[in-house]
Tab-separated table of C-alpha atoms in Angstrom:
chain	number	residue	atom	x	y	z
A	1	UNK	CA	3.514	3.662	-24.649
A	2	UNK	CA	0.516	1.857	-23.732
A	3	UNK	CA	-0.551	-1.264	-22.458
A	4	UNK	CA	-1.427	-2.673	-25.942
A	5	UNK	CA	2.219	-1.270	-27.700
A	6	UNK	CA	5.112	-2.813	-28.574
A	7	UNK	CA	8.738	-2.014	-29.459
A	8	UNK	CA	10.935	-3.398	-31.448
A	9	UNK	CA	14.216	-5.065	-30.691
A	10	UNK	CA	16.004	-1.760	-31.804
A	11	UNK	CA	13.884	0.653	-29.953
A	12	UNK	CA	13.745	-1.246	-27.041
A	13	UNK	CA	17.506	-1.407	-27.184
A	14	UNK	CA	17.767	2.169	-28.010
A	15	UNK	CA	15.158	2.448	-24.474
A	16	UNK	CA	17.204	0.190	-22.439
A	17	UNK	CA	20.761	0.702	-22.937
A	18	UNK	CA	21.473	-2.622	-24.084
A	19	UNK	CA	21.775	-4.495	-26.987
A	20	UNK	CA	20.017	-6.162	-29.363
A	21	UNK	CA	22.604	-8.820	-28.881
A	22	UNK	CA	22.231	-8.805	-25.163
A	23	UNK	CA	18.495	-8.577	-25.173
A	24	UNK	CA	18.540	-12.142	-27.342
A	25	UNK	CA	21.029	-13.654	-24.720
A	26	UNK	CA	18.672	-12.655	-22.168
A	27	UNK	CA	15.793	-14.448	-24.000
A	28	UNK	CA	17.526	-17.368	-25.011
A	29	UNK	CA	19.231	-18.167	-21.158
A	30	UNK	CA	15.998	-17.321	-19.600
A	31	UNK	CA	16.463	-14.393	-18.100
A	32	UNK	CA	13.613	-12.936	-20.391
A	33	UNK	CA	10.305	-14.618	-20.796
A	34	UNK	CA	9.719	-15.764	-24.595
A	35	UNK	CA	9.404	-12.167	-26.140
A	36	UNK	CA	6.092	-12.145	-27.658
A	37	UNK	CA	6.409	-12.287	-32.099
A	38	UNK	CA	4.862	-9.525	-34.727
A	39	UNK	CA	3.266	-11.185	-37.719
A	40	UNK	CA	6.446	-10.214	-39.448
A	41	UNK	CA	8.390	-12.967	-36.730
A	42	UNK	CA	10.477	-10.151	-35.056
A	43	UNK	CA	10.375	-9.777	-31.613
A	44	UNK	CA	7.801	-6.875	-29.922
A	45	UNK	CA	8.568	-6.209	-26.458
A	46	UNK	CA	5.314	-4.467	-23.840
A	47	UNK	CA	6.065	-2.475	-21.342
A	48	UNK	CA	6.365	-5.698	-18.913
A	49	UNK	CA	9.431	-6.653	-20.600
A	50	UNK	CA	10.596	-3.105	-20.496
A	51	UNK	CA	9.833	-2.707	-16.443
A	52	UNK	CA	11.493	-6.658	-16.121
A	53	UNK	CA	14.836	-5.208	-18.306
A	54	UNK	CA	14.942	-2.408	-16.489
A	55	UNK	CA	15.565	-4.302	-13.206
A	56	UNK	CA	17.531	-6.920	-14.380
A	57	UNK	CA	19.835	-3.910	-15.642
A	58	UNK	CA	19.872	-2.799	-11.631
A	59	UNK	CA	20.508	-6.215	-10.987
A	60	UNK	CA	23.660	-6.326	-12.942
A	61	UNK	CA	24.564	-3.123	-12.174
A	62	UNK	CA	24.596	-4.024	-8.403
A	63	UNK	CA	27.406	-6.791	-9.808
A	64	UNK	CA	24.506	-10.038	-9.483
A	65	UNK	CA	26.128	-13.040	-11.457
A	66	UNK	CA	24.439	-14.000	-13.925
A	67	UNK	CA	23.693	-16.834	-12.806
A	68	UNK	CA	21.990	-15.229	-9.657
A	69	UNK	CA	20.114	-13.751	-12.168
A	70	UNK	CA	18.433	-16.457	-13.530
A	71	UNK	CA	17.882	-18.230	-10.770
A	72	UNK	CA	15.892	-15.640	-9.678
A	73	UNK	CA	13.565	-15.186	-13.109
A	74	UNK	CA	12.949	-19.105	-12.374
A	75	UNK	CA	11.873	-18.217	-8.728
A	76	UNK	CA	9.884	-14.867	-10.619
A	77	UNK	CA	8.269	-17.329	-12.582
A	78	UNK	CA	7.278	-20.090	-10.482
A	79	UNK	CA	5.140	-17.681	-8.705
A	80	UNK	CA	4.175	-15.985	-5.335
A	81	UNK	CA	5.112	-19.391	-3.620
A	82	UNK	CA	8.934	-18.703	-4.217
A	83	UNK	CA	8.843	-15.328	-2.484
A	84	UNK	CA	10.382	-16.534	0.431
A	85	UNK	CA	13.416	-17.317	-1.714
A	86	UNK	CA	13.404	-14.255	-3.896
A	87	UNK	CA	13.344	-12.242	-0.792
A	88	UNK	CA	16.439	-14.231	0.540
A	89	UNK	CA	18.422	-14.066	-2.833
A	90	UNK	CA	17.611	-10.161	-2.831
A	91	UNK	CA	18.168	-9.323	0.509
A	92	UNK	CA	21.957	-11.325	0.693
A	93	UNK	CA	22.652	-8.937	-2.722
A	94	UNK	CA	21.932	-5.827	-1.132
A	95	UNK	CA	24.620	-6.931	1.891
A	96	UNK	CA	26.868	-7.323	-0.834
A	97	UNK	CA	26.040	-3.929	-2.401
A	98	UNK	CA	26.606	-2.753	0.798
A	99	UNK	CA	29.461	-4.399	2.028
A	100	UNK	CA	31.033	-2.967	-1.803
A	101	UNK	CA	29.526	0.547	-0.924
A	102	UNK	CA	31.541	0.260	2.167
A	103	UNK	CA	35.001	-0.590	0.409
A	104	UNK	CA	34.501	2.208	-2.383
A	105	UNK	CA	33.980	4.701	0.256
A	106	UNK	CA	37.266	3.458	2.306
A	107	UNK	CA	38.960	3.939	-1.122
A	108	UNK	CA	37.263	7.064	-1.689
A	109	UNK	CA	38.850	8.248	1.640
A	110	UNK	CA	42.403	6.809	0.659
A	111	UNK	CA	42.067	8.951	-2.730
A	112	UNK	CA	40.562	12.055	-1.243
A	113	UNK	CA	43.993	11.899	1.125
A	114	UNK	CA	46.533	11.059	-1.930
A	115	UNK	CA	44.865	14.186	-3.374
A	116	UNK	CA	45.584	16.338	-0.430
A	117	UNK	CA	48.483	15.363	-0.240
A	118	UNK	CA	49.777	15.760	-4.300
A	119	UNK	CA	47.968	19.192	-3.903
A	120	UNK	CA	50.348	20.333	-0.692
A	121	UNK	CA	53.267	19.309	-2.711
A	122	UNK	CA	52.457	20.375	-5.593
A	123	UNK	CA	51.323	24.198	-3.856
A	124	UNK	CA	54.723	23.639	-2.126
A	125	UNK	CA	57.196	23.466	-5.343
A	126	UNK	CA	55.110	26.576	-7.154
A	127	UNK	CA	55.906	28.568	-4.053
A	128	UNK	CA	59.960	27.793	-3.901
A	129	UNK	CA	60.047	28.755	-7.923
């Protein structure tokens, strides 16, 4: 796709991984600039709304509230002056990421040792049989 391209609602759904539904929420809240309109009314989305959707997606992925969310397309949008706060939003996110990394891999640990321990039983009761 080039600069001058668009996709629909549907392809860019199909692109994304979410909805149609959820691409209209994001519009209408404000996570999504106004989606530029085809002559037919329906939304056409450029590769700038693709590259934004794709990191709001990481976003939510990284478990940001939605609210977090926003407030940080209304930072986006006021401009290079609000990068201060955009990098402090981001940057207490990722110590949450990381502080969640931390407890999956602690329950990682507890599993991988449930595991070893079903498998030692289990390797125990074949071998009385």
């Amino acid at each position: 796709m080039n600069d001058t391209s668009t996709r629909s609602i549907a392809e860019t759904a199909e692109h994304t991984g979410l909805t149609a539904h959820t691409l209209r929420y994001y519009e209408r809240i404000g996570l999504l600039d106004p989606v530029d309109r085809g002559p037919d009314g329906r939304r056409r989305f450029r590769d700038a709304d693709l590259a934004w959707l794709a990191f709001l997606t990481r976003l939510r992925v990284t478990g940001m509230s939605i609210r977090d969310m926003k407030e940080f397309a209304e930072l986006r949008r006021a401009g290079d002056v609000t990068a201060s706060a955009r990098l402090e939003l981001l940057s207490h996110h990722r110590d949450a990421v990381r502080r969640r990394i931390a407890e999956l891999a602690d329950s990682l640990d507890a599993l991988d040792t449930k595991i070893d321990h079903y498998r030692t039983l289990a390797a125990n009761a074949t071998s009385r049989r």
